[in-house]
Every structure is written in C-alpha cells, then in structure tokens.
Coordinates of C-alpha atoms in Angstrom, one line a residue:
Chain A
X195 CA -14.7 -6.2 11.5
X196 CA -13.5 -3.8 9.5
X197 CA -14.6 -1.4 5.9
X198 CA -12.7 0.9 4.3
X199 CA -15.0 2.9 1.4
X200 CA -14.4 4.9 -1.6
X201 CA -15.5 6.0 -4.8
X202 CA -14.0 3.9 -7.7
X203 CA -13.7 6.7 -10.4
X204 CA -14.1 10.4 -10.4
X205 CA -12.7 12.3 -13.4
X206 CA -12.1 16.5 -12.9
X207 CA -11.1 19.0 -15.3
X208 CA -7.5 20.6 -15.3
X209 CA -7.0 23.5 -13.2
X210 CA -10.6 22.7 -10.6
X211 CA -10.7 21.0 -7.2
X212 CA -11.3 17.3 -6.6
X213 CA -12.6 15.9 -3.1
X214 CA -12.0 12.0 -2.1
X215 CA -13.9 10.9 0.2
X216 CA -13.3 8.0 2.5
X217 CA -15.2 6.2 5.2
X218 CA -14.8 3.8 7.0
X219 CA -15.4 1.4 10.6
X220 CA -13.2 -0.1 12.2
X221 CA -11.5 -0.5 16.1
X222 CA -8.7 0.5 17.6
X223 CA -8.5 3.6 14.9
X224 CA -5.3 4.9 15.5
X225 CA -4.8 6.8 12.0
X226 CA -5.5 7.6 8.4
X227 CA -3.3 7.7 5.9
X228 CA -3.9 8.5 2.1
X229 CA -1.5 7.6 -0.9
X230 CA -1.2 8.2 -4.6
X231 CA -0.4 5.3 -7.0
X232 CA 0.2 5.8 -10.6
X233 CA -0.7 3.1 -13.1
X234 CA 2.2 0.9 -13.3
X235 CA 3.8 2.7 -10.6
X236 CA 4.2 2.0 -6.8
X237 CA 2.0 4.1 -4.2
X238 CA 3.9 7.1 -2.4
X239 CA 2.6 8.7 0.7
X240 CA 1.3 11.8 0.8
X241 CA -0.8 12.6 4.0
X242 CA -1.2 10.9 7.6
X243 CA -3.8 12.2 9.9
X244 CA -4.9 11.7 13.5
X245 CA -6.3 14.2 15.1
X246 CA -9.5 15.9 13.6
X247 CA -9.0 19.0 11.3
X248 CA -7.4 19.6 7.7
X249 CA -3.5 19.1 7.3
X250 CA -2.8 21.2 4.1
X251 CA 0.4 20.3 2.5
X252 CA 0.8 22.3 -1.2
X253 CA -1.7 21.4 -3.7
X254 CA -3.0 18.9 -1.7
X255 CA -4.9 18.6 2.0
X256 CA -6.3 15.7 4.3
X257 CA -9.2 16.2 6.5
X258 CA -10.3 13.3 8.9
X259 CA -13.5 13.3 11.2
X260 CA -12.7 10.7 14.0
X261 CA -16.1 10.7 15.0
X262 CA -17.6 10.4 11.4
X263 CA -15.6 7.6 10.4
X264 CA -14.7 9.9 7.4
X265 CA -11.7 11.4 5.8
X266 CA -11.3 13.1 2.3
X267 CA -8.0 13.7 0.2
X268 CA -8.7 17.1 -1.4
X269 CA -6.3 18.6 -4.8
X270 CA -6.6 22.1 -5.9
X271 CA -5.0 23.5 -9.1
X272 CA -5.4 20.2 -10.4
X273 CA -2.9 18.9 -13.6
X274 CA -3.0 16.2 -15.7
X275 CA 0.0 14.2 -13.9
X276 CA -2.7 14.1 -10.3
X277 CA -4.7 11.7 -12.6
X278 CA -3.8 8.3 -10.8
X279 CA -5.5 6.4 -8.1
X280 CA -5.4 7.5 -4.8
X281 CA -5.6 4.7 -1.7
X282 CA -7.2 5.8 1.9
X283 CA -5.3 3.6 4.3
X284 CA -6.5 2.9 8.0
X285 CA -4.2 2.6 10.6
X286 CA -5.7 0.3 13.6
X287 CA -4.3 -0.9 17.3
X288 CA -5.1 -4.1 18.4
X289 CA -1.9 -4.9 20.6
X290 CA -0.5 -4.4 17.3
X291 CA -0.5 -1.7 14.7
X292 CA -1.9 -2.9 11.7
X293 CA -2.4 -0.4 8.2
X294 CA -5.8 -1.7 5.7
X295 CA -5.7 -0.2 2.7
X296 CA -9.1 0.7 0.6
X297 CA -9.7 -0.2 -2.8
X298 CA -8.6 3.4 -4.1
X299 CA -10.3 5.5 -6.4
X300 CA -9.3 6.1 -9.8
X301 CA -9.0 9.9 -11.3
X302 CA -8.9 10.9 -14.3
X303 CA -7.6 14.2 -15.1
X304 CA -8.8 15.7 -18.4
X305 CA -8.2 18.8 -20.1
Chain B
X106 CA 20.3 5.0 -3.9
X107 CA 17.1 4.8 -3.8
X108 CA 15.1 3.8 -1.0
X109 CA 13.2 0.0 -1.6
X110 CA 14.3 -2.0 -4.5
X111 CA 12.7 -5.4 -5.9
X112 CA 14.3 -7.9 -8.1
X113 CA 13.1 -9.1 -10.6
X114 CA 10.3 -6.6 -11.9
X115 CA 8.9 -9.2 -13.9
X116 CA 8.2 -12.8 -13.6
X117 CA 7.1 -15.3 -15.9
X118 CA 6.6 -18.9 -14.3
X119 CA 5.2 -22.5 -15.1
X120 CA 3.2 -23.9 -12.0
X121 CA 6.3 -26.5 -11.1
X122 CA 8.4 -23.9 -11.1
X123 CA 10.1 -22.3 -7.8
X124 CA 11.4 -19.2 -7.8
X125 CA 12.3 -16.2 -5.4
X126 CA 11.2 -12.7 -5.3
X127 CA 13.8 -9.6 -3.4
X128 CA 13.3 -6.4 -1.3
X129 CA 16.1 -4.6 -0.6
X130 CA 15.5 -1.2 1.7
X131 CA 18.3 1.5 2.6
X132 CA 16.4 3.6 4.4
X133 CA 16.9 1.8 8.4
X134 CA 13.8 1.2 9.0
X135 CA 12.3 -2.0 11.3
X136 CA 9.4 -3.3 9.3
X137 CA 9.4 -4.7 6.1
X138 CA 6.1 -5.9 4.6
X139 CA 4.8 -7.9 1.4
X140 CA 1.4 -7.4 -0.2
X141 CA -0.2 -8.6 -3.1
X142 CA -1.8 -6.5 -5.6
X143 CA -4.7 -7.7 -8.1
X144 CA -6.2 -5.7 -10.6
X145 CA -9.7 -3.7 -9.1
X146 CA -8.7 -5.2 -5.6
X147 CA -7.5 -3.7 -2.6
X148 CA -3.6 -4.4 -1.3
X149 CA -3.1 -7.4 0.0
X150 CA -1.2 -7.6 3.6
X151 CA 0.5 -10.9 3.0
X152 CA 3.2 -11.1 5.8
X153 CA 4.8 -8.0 8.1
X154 CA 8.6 -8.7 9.9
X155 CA 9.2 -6.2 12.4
X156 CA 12.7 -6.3 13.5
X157 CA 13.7 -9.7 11.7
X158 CA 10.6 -11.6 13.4
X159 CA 7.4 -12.4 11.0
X160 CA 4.6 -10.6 13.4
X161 CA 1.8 -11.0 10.9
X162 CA 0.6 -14.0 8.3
X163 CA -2.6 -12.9 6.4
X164 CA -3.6 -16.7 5.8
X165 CA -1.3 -16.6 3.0
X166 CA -1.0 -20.2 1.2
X167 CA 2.3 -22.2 2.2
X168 CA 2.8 -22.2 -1.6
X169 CA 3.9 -18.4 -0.4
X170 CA 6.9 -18.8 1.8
X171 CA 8.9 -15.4 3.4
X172 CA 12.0 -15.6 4.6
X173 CA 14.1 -11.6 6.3
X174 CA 17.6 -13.2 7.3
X175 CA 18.3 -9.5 8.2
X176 CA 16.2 -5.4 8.6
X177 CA 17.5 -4.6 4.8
X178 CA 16.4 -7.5 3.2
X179 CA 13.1 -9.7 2.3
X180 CA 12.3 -12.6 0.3
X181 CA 9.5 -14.2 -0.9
X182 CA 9.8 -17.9 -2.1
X183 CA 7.6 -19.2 -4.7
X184 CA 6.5 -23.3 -5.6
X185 CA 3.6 -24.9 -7.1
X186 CA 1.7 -21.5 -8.1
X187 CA -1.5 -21.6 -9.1
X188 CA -2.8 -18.9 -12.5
X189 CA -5.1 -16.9 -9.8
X190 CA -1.9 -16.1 -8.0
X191 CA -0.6 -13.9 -11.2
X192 CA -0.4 -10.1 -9.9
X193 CA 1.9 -7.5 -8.5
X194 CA 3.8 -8.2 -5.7
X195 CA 4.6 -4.6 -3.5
X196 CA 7.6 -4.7 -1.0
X197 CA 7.2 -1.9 1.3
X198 CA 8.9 -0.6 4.2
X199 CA 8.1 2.1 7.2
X200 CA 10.4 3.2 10.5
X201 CA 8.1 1.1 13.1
X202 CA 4.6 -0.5 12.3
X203 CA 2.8 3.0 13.3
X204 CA 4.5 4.9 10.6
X205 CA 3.7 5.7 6.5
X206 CA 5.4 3.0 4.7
X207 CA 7.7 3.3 1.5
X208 CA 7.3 0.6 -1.4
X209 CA 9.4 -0.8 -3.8
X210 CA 8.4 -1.0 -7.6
X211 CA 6.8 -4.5 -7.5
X212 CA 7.3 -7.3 -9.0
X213 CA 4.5 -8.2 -11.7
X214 CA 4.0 -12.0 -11.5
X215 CA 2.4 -14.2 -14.4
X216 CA 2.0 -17.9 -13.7
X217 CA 1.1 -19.6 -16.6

C-alpha cells in the first residue's frame, strides 16, 4: 500500500526557519512534490523533487531522501502570509502515474 | 485569463436535487482531474481524464458522474447526494499525469 506522513500543526515565529517533514512508503516512487494551500484558498505548487539533494527556490527549499522515504519543505525569513497549510504529494508509477496527497500540515505564523 | 476556473463556487442543494459542477482550463494541458476535499482529510482523487478518456475512478459513488466532452473542459454531475458528501470540490489540471498540477478555486458543496 501506500502512507504519506506529516505533522498536523507547527506554529514558528516571524522572521525564524520552519522544517516540514514528510515520510512516507509507497512503490513505484517516481516523485515528490510539496504545495501550499491557504485557508479558503486552492493549493499552488511550489517544489517537485526526484533526485536526492536540496532544490532551493527563494525563501523556500525541498530536500528528498529516496532511500529514507523522507522529504522536508524548509522556509527561511518566515512572514505571517507563509502561515497556511502545506501538502507533501507523492508521485508513483504503476503503468500509470498516479500523485497521493498527504494530509498537510497546518502553520501558524505568529509575531 | 487565468489558468483553471470553476463554476459555481458555492453550492447549496436538497438530496433530490441534480446539479452540475464546471472546470474550465486555458493553460493546454492533457489531464484534468477532480478531487474532493473534507475538512482534516487528505485530497480526494475522485476521477483523472488524460486526453479526453477517464483513466482513473477512485470508487467514487455513481451518485458522482464526470463527463470532459473536450481537454479544456470538465464536469461533474450531481443526483441524490447524501449530507456526508458536503465539501470542496478541487478541479486541477497538469501538462501530462507526471507533471505539478494547477487547481481551480473549488467549488464548496453543502447538501442539506
């Protein structure tokens, strides 16, 4: 089968860094993306990794561990509009590509 | 324009009542998905088309019906809901299946 794992809630203070983590089991990995989601609001992309390493992009950066089963979204310089929830999304193969999306985790951003 | 539009963003219905949801993308891409979005859940896959031919059903209820007459648009056609199927409904989007995919605002569903 398949699991997809992350925190529910974090909450950070404006201006630190936040880590994400995500794990998760599946076959036929092919991929991992994360998005952000607002409340109210429809998820956007903002990372897709598949090879092992950190992809930094801005305030934000993806790391993924193929052999870990793990991935974490991490935000530097944080601001009050990064509070959202953020979705880790799998990307599998099975004579058919297939994306399963995690629960997300809630973050609150306070000042 | 912008890239994946729904109609209507919000939906009140009785449980007799049959109504349609709409995606709309401009971007060209081949795959157009819906999911289904409860509060404290994960998304949903409900049904994927990939150039105009369904290629995925989620053991979705038939109440649930899809329909993509052509790559810009998606429907989904609603009868006979039940209260536990009150949510938001996501349109999304992506180039081919292997690619990030771009949603539309949802449609937030009440069935009374």
């Amino acid at each position: 089968g398949q699991n997809i794992d992350q925190p529910t809630e974090m909450t950070a203070t404006e201006g630190a860094i936040v880590q994400i983590n995500c794990t998760y089991q599946t076959s036929g990995f092919n991929g991992l993306f994360w998005y952000q989601q607002h409340a109210g609001e429809a998820p956007t992309f903002l990372s897709y990794n598949v090879l092992d390493g950190l992809e930094e992009k801005g305030r934000f950066s993806s790391f993924l561990s193929r052999s870990k089963g793990y991935s974490y979204l991490l935000l530097k310089e944080l601001q009050m509009k990064d509070s959202a929830s953020y979705l880790c999304a799998v990307l599998r193969n099975t004579g058919g590509f297939k994306t399963i999306f995690g629960a997300g985790t809630r973050l609150f951003v306070k000042a | 324009e912008t890239g994946v539009t729904q109609t209507p963003r919000h939906l009140v219905m009785g449980m007799t009542n049959k109504k349609s949801l709409k995606c709309e993308q401009h971007l060209g891409h081949n795959a157009m998905y819906w999911y289904k979005q409860s509060a404290k859940k994960p998304l949903e896959l409900m049904f994927v088309y990939s150039l105009e031919e369904r290629v995925e059903n989620n053991s979705v209820p038939s109440r649930f019906s899809p329909e993509c007459p052509n790559s810009s648009h998606l429907f989904l056609h609603l009868h006979t809901l039940q209260p536990e199927d009150s949510a938001l409904y996501l349109c999304a989007s992506s180039q081919d299946r292997e690619h990030e995919q771009f949603f539309g605002p949802g449609t937030r569903l009440t069935v009374l």
